[in-house]
XYZ file of C-alpha atoms in Angstrom:
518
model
C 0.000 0.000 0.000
C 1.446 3.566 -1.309
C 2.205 5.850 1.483
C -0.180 9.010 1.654
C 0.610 12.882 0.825
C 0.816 15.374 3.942
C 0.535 18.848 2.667
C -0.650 21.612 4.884
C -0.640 25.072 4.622
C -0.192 28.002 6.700
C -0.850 32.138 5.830
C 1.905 33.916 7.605
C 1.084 37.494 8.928
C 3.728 40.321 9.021
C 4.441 39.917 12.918
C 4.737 36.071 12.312
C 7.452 36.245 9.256
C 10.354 36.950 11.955
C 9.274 33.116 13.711
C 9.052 31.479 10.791
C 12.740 32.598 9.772
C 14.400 31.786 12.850
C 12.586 28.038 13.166
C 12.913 27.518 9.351
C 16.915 28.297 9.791
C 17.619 26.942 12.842
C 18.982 30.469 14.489
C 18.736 29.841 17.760
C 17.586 26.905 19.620
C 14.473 25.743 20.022
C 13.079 25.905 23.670
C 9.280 23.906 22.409
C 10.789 21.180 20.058
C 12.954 19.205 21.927
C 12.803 16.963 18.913
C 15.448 18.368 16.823
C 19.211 17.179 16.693
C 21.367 19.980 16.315
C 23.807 17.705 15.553
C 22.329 16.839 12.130
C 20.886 20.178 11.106
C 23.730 20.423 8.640
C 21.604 18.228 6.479
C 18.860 20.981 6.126
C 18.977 22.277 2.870
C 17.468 25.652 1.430
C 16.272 24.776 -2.539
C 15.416 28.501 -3.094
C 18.441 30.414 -1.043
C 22.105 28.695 -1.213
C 22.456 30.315 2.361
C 20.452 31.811 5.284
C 18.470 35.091 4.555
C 16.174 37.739 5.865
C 12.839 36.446 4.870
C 11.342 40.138 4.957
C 13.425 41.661 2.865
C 13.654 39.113 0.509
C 9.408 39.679 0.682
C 9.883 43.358 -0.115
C 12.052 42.513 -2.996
C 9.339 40.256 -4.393
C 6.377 42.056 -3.161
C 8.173 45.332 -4.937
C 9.063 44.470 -8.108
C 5.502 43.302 -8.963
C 3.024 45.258 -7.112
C 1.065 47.590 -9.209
C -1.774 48.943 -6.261
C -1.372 51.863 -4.912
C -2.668 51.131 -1.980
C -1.465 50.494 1.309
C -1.461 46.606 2.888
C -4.154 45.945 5.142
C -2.616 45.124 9.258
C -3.981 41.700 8.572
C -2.411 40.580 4.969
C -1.177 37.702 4.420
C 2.302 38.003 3.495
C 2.848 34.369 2.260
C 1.280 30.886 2.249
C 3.158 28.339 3.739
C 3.316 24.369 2.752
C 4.219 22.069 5.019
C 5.121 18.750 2.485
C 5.735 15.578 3.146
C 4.543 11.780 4.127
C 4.922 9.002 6.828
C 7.931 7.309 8.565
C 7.771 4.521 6.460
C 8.011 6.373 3.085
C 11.330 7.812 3.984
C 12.424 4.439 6.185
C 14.218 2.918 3.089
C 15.671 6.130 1.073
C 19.254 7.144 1.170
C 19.899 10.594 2.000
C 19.968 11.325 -2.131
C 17.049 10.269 -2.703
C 15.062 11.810 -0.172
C 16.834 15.577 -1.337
C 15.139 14.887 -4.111
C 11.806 14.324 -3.218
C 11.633 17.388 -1.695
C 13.366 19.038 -4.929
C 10.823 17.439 -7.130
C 8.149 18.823 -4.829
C 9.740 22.416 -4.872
C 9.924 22.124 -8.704
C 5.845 21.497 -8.492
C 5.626 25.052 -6.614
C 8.410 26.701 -9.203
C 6.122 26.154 -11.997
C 2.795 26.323 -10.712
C 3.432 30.144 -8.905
C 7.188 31.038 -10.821
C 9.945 30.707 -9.496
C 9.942 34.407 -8.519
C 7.443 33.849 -6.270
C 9.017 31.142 -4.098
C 10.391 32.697 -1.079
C 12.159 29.599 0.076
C 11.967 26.135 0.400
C 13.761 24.459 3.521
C 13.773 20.541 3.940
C 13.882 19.375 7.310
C 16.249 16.531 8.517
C 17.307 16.678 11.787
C 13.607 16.176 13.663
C 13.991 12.810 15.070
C 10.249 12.189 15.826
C 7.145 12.954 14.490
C 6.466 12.674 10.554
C 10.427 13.173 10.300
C 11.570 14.415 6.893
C 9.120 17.566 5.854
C 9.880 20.427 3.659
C 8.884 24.403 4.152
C 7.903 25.727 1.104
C 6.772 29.648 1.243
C 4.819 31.246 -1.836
C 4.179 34.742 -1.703
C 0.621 34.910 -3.446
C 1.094 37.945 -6.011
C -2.304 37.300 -8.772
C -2.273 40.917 -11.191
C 0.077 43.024 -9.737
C -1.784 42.844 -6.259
C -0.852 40.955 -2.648
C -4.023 38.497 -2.456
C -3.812 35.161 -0.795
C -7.190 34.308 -0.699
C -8.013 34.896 -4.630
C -4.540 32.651 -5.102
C -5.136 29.891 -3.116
C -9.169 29.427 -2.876
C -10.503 26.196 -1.795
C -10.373 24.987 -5.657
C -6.888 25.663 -5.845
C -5.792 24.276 -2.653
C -8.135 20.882 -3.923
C -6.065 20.770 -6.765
C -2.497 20.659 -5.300
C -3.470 18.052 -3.452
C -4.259 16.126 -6.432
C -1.571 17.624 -8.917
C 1.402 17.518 -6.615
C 1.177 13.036 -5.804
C 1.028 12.965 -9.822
C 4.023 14.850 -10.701
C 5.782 13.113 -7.574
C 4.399 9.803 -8.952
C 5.267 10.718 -12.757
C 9.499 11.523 -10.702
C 9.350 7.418 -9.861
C 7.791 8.049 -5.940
C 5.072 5.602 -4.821
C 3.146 8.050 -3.062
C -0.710 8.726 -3.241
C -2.793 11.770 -1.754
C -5.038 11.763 1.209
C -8.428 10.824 1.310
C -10.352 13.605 -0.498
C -12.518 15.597 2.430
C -10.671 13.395 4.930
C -9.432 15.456 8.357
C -7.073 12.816 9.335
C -3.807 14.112 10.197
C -2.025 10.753 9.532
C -1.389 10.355 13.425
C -2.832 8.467 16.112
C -5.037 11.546 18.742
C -2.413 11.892 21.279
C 0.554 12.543 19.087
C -1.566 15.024 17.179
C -2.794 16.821 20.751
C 0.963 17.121 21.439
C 2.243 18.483 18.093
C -1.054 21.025 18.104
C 0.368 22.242 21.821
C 3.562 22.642 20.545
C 2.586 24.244 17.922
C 0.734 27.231 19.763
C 4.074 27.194 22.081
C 5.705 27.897 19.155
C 3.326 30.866 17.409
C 3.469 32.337 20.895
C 7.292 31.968 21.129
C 7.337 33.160 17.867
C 4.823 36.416 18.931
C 7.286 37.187 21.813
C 9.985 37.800 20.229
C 8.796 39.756 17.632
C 7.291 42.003 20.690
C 10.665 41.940 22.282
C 12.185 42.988 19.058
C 9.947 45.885 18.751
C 10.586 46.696 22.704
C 14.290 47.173 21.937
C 14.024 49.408 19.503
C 11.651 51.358 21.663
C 14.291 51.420 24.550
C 17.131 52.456 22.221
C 14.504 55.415 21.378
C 14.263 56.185 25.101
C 17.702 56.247 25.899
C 18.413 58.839 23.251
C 15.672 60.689 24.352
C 17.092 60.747 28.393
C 20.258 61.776 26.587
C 18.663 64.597 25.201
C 16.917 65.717 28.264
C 19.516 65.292 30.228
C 21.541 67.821 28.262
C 18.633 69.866 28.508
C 18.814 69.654 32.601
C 22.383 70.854 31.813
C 20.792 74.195 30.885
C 19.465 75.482 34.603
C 23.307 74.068 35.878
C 24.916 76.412 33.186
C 27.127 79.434 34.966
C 27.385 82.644 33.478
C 27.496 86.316 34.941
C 25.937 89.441 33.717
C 27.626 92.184 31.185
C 28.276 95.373 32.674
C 29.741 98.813 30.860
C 32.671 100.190 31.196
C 30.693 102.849 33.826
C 29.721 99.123 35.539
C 26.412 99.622 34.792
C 24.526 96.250 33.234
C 23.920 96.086 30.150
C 21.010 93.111 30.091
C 23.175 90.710 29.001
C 25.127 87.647 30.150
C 28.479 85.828 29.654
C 29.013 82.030 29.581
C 31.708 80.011 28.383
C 31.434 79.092 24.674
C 31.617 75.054 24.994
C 28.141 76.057 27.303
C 26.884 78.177 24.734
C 26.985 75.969 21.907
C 25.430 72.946 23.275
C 22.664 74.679 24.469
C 22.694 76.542 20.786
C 22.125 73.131 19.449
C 19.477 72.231 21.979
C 17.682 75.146 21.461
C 17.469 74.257 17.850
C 15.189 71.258 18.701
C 11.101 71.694 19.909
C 11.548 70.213 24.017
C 7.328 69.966 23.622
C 7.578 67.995 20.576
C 10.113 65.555 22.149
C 8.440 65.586 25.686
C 5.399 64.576 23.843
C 7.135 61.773 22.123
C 8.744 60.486 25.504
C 5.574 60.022 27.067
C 4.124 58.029 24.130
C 6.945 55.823 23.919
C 6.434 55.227 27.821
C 3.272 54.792 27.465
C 3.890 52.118 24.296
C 6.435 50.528 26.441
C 3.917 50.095 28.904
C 1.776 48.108 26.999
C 4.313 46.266 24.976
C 5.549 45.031 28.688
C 1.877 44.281 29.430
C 1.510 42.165 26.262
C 5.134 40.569 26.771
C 3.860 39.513 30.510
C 0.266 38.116 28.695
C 2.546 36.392 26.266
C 4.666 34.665 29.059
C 2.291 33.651 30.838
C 0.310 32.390 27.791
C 3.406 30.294 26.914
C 3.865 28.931 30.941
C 0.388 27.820 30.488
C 0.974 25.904 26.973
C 4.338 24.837 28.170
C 2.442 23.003 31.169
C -0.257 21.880 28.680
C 2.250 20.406 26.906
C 4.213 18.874 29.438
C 0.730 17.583 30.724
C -0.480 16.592 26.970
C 3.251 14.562 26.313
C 2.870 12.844 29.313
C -0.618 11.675 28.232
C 0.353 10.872 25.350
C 3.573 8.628 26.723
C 1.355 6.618 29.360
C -1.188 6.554 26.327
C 1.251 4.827 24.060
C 2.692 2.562 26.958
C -0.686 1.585 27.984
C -0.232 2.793 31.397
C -3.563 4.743 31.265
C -5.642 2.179 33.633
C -8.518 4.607 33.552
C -8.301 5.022 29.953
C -7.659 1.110 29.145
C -10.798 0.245 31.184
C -13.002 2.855 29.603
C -11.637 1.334 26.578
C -12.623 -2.174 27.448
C -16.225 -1.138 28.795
C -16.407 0.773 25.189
C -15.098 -2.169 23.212
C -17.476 -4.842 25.177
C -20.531 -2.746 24.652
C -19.897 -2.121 21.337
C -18.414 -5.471 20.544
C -21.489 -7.489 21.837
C -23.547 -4.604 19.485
C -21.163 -5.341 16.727
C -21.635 -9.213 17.558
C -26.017 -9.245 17.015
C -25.697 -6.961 13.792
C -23.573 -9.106 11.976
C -25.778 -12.280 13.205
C -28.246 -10.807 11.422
C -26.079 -9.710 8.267
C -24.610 -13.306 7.875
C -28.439 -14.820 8.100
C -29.119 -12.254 5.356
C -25.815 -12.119 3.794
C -25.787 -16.559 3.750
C -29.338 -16.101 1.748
C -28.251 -14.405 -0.619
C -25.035 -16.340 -1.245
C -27.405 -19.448 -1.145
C -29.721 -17.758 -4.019
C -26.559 -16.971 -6.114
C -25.299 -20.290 -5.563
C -27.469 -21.707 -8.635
C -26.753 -18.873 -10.740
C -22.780 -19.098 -10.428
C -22.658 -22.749 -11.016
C -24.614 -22.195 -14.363
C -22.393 -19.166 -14.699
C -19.159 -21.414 -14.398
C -20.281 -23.859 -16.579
C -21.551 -21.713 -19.139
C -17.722 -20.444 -18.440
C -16.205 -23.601 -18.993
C -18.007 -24.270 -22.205
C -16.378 -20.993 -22.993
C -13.446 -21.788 -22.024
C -13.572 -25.057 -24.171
C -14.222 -22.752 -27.048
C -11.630 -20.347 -26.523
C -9.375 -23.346 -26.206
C -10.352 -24.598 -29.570
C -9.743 -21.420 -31.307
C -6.317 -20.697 -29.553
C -5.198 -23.831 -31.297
C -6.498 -22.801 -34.553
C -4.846 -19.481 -33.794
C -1.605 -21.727 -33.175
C -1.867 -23.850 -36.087
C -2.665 -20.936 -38.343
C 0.436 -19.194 -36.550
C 3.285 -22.254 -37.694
C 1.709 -21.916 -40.933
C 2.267 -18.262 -41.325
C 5.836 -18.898 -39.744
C 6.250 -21.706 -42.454
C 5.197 -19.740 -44.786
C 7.760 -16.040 -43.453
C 10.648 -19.084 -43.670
C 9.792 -20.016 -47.475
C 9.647 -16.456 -48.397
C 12.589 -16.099 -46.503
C 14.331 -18.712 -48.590
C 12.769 -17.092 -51.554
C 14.362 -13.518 -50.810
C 16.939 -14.810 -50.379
C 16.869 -16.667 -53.995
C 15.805 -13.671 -55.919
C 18.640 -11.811 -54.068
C 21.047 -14.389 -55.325
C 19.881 -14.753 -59.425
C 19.965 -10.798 -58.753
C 22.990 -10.946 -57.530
C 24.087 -12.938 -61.044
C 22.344 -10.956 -63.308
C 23.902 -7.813 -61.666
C 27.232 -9.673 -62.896
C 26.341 -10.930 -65.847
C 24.717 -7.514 -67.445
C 28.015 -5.746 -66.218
C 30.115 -8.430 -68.112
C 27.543 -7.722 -71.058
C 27.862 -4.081 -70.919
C 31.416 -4.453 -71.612
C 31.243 -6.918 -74.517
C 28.894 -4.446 -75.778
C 31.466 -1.407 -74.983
C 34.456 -3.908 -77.359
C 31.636 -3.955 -79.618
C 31.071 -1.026 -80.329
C 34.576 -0.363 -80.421
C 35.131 -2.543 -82.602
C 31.678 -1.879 -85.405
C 33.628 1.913 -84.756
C 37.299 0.532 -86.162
C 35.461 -1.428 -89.284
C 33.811 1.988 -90.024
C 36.950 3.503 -90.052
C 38.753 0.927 -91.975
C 35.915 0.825 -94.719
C 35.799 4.115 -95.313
C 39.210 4.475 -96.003
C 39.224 1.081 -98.092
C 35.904 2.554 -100.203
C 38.341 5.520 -100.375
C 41.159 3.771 -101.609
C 39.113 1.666 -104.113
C 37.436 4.717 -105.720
C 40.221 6.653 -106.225
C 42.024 3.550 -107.928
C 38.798 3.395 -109.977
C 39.000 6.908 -110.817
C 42.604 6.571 -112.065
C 42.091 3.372 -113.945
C 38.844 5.768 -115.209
C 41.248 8.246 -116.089
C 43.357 5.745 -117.622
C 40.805 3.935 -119.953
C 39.185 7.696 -120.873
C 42.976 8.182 -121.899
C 43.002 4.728 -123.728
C 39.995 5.341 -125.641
C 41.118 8.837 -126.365
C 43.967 7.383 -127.919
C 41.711 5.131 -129.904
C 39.278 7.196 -131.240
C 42.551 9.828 -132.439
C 44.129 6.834 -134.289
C 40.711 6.248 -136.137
C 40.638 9.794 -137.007
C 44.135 11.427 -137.749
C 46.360 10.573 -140.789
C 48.662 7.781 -140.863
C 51.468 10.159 -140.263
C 50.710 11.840 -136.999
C 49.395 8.248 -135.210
C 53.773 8.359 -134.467
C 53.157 11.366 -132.255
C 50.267 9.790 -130.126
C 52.047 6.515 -129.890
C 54.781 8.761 -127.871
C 51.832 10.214 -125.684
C 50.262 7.313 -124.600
C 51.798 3.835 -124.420
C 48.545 1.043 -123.926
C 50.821 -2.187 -122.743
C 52.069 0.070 -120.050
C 48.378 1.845 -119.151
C 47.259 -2.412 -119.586
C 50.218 -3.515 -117.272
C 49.036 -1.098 -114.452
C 45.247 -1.729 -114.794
C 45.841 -5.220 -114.126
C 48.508 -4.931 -111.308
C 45.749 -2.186 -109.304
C 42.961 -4.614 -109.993
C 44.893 -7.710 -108.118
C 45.643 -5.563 -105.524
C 42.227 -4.472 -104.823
C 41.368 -8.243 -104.745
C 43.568 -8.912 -102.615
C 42.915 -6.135 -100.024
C 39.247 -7.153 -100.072
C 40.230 -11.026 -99.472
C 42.256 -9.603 -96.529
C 39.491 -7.596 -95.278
C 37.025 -9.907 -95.347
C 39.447 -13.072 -93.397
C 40.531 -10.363 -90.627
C 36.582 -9.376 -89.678
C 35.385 -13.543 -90.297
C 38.314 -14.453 -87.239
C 37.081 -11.271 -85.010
C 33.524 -12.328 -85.585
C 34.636 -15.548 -84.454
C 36.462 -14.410 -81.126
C 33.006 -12.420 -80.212
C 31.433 -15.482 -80.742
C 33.535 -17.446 -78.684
């Protein structure tokens, strides 16, 4: 079972902020919490302030640099709202020291982001109480809402509702088992007596608290009264002062007096202040002094009387816990009997009831369970379906498996083989690119020796046709120009050259054709 949320809070008045910093800081030591070990308040940690501070003037600095009213704070305001956070013994029992920091740092975050982190005034974790709920954490929020000081607009009853909801979640959400309180519950998570004893102690400590901020105020009052006898005593000085009168040369006075200059001055600078005005003040400060005393008495004896409520409340509270309390432990017992034999004839008549009922239902649950277990039958028949249909599918993932991993393989080959292809092709076309080349120049070739053999026969026939058509005696001159056996020697020797060149040709592209093929 989680352990529960304790978070309580407090509104702190203006004459109360003064307590709260010296218990919060451990200043002096406590007279009404004999609880704490001074000897392991090092572990206290501020989360807000990395050392001690004046809560009220950190409060003006906040309270300043957001107010926008221009009016004046009512006696009564609420400064700040105090939480008190944290849980039972047993939550911390188990945490190291680490771990329970941050719990309370977690927490603080919660209050960071809900109000800003402006608006935290501190937040003190608490480790060196050695009863009670133990580990706690102060956590101050000074409730500024529109430029304006208002507590109760800040945290109204929906508000305060929902930090006890919000604040176990984001704990919960930080890896804490912790759960909040019983919504509308007013337990305070501790058996009566303890809770008499921490509610005396806690009114010891407002009071203590109260006290000194009188005495405080009672000081500064008496430093105000001592100047002021200081001043009137200098003012006594004045009928003590010696002087003598002023006389003419003739020895006759003149209506005026001598006195020594030191004298004169002083009572210059008295006479520069209004005695009245300051007389007046002295007796209002006497009479404030007076009733400041008055209160301080009220206050001490207030606190005597708490103190022995305490005392008397503890001691309760001990022989309560020890079961020492005879009167209590047989009021107990008559209490328990009566209510016990009480307890004993109503659930007699619950059982008879209660034993009808079950009787009525008997019927109905045994149809219920076998109806269930015809279900059940069912449901096991499908789940084997459901498992025979499952080693199929996984059958059927390993085949396609195998499969991929086929495919993947003849990819893998035809990858290879079209890059071996692509660079037959490549020689290929390399190579159709060379027999272009070579056959143009060999049509080349060939039709220029057919244009000179052209030439050559035009020439012939020329010849020919001259010889038909000149005279006898000029055919000597043409037989000089052109000699036919010659013009016949060359024709043939071109002709079985270009044969041969061919024959080449056409045996050199038969044996490439061949290596391609190969």
């Amino acid at each position: 079972m989680a352990s529960k949320l304790v978070c309580r809070m407090a509104k702190v008045k203006k004459n109360d902020v003064k307590g709260y910093q010296i218990h919060n800081q451990r200043e002096r030591e406590s007279k009404t919490n004999p609880h704490i070990n001074g000897s392991l308040s090092y572990l206290n940690r501020d989360y807000i302030n990395v050392q001690n501070i004046s809560y009220m003037e950190k409060w003006k600095e906040t309270f300043e640099s957001q107010n926008e009213s221009k009016r004046a704070l009512r006696k009564d305001a609420v400064y700040f709202n105090e939480f008190v956070v944290g849980s039972d013994r047993d939550f911390f029992k188990d945490m190291d020291q680490s771990e329970k920091e941050r719990f309370f740092k977690v927490a603080t975050d919660f209050f960071k982001e809900r109000y800003t982190e402006q608006n935290v005034l501190y937040s003190v974790a608490h480790f060196d109480e050695l009863k009670g709920a133990g580990a706690h954490a102060h956590i101050a929020i000074v409730p500024m809402k529109s430029g304006k000081l208002q507590s109760k607009n800040v945290f109204n009853r929906i508000e305060l509702k929902a930090i006890q909801t919000l604040l176990p979640e984001h704990l919960k959400q930080h890896g804490f088992e912790i759960e909040r309180g019983k919504e509308g519950s007013k337990a305070q998570h501790i058996d009566t007596a303890t809770y008499k004893v921490l509610k005396s102690q806690e009114a010891v400590l407002i009071a203590e608290r109260q006290r000194e901020t009188i005495q405080g105020e009672t000081k500064l009052l008496e430093a105000k009264r001592e100047n002021l006898k200081e001043l009137f005593g200098k003012v006594e000085q004045i009928d003590s002062l010696e002087f003598e009168e002023q006389k003419s040369i003739f020895g006759k006075e003149t209506g005026k007096v001598v006195i020594d200059r030191e004298d004169f001055e002083g009572m210059r600078d008295l006479a520069m202040m209004v005695v009245p005005e300051m007389e007046f003040k002295n007796q209002e400060l006497k009479r404030e002094m007076r009733v400041l005393q008055s209160e301080i008495e009220q206050k001490d004896d207030k606190i005597s009387n708490l103190q022995k409520k305490y005392e008397i409340v503890s001691a309760q509270a001990e022989r309560y816990k020890s079961g020492v309390d005879e009167v209590v432990e047989e009021r107990l017992e008559e209490q328990l009997e009566e209510r016990l034999e009480e307890k004993t004839i109503q659930l007699q008549q619950e059982h008879k009831i209660e034993f009808k009922k079950l009787q009525t239902s008997k019927k109905q649950v045994e149809s219920e369970l076998i109806a269930t277990g015809l279900e059940l039958r069912d449901m096991t028949i499908e789940f084997n379906k459901i498992g025979i249909a499952n080693y199929n599918l996984e059958n059927e993932n390993k085949k396609l498996k195998q499969d991929k991993q086929q495919i993947e393989a003849e990819r893998y080959e035809l990858v290879k083989e079209n890059t071996v292809l692509k660079s037959k092709t490549k020689e290929l076309l390399d190579y159709i690119n060379e027999l272009k080349e070579k056959a143009e120049k060999m049509v080349n070739t060939r039709l220029q020796n057919m244009i000179t053999i052209a030439m050559k026969s035009v020439h012939l026939a020329t010849r020919e046709w001259l010889i038909e058509k000149f005279p006898k005696e000029t055919l000597i001159h043409l037989e000089h120009l052109v000699d036919r056996s010659d013009i016949d020697k060359r024709a043939t020797v071109l002709t079985s050259e270009i044969e041969r060149a061919e024959t080449k040709e056409m045996s050199n592209s038969k044996n490439k054709d061949m290596d391609y093929e190969r």
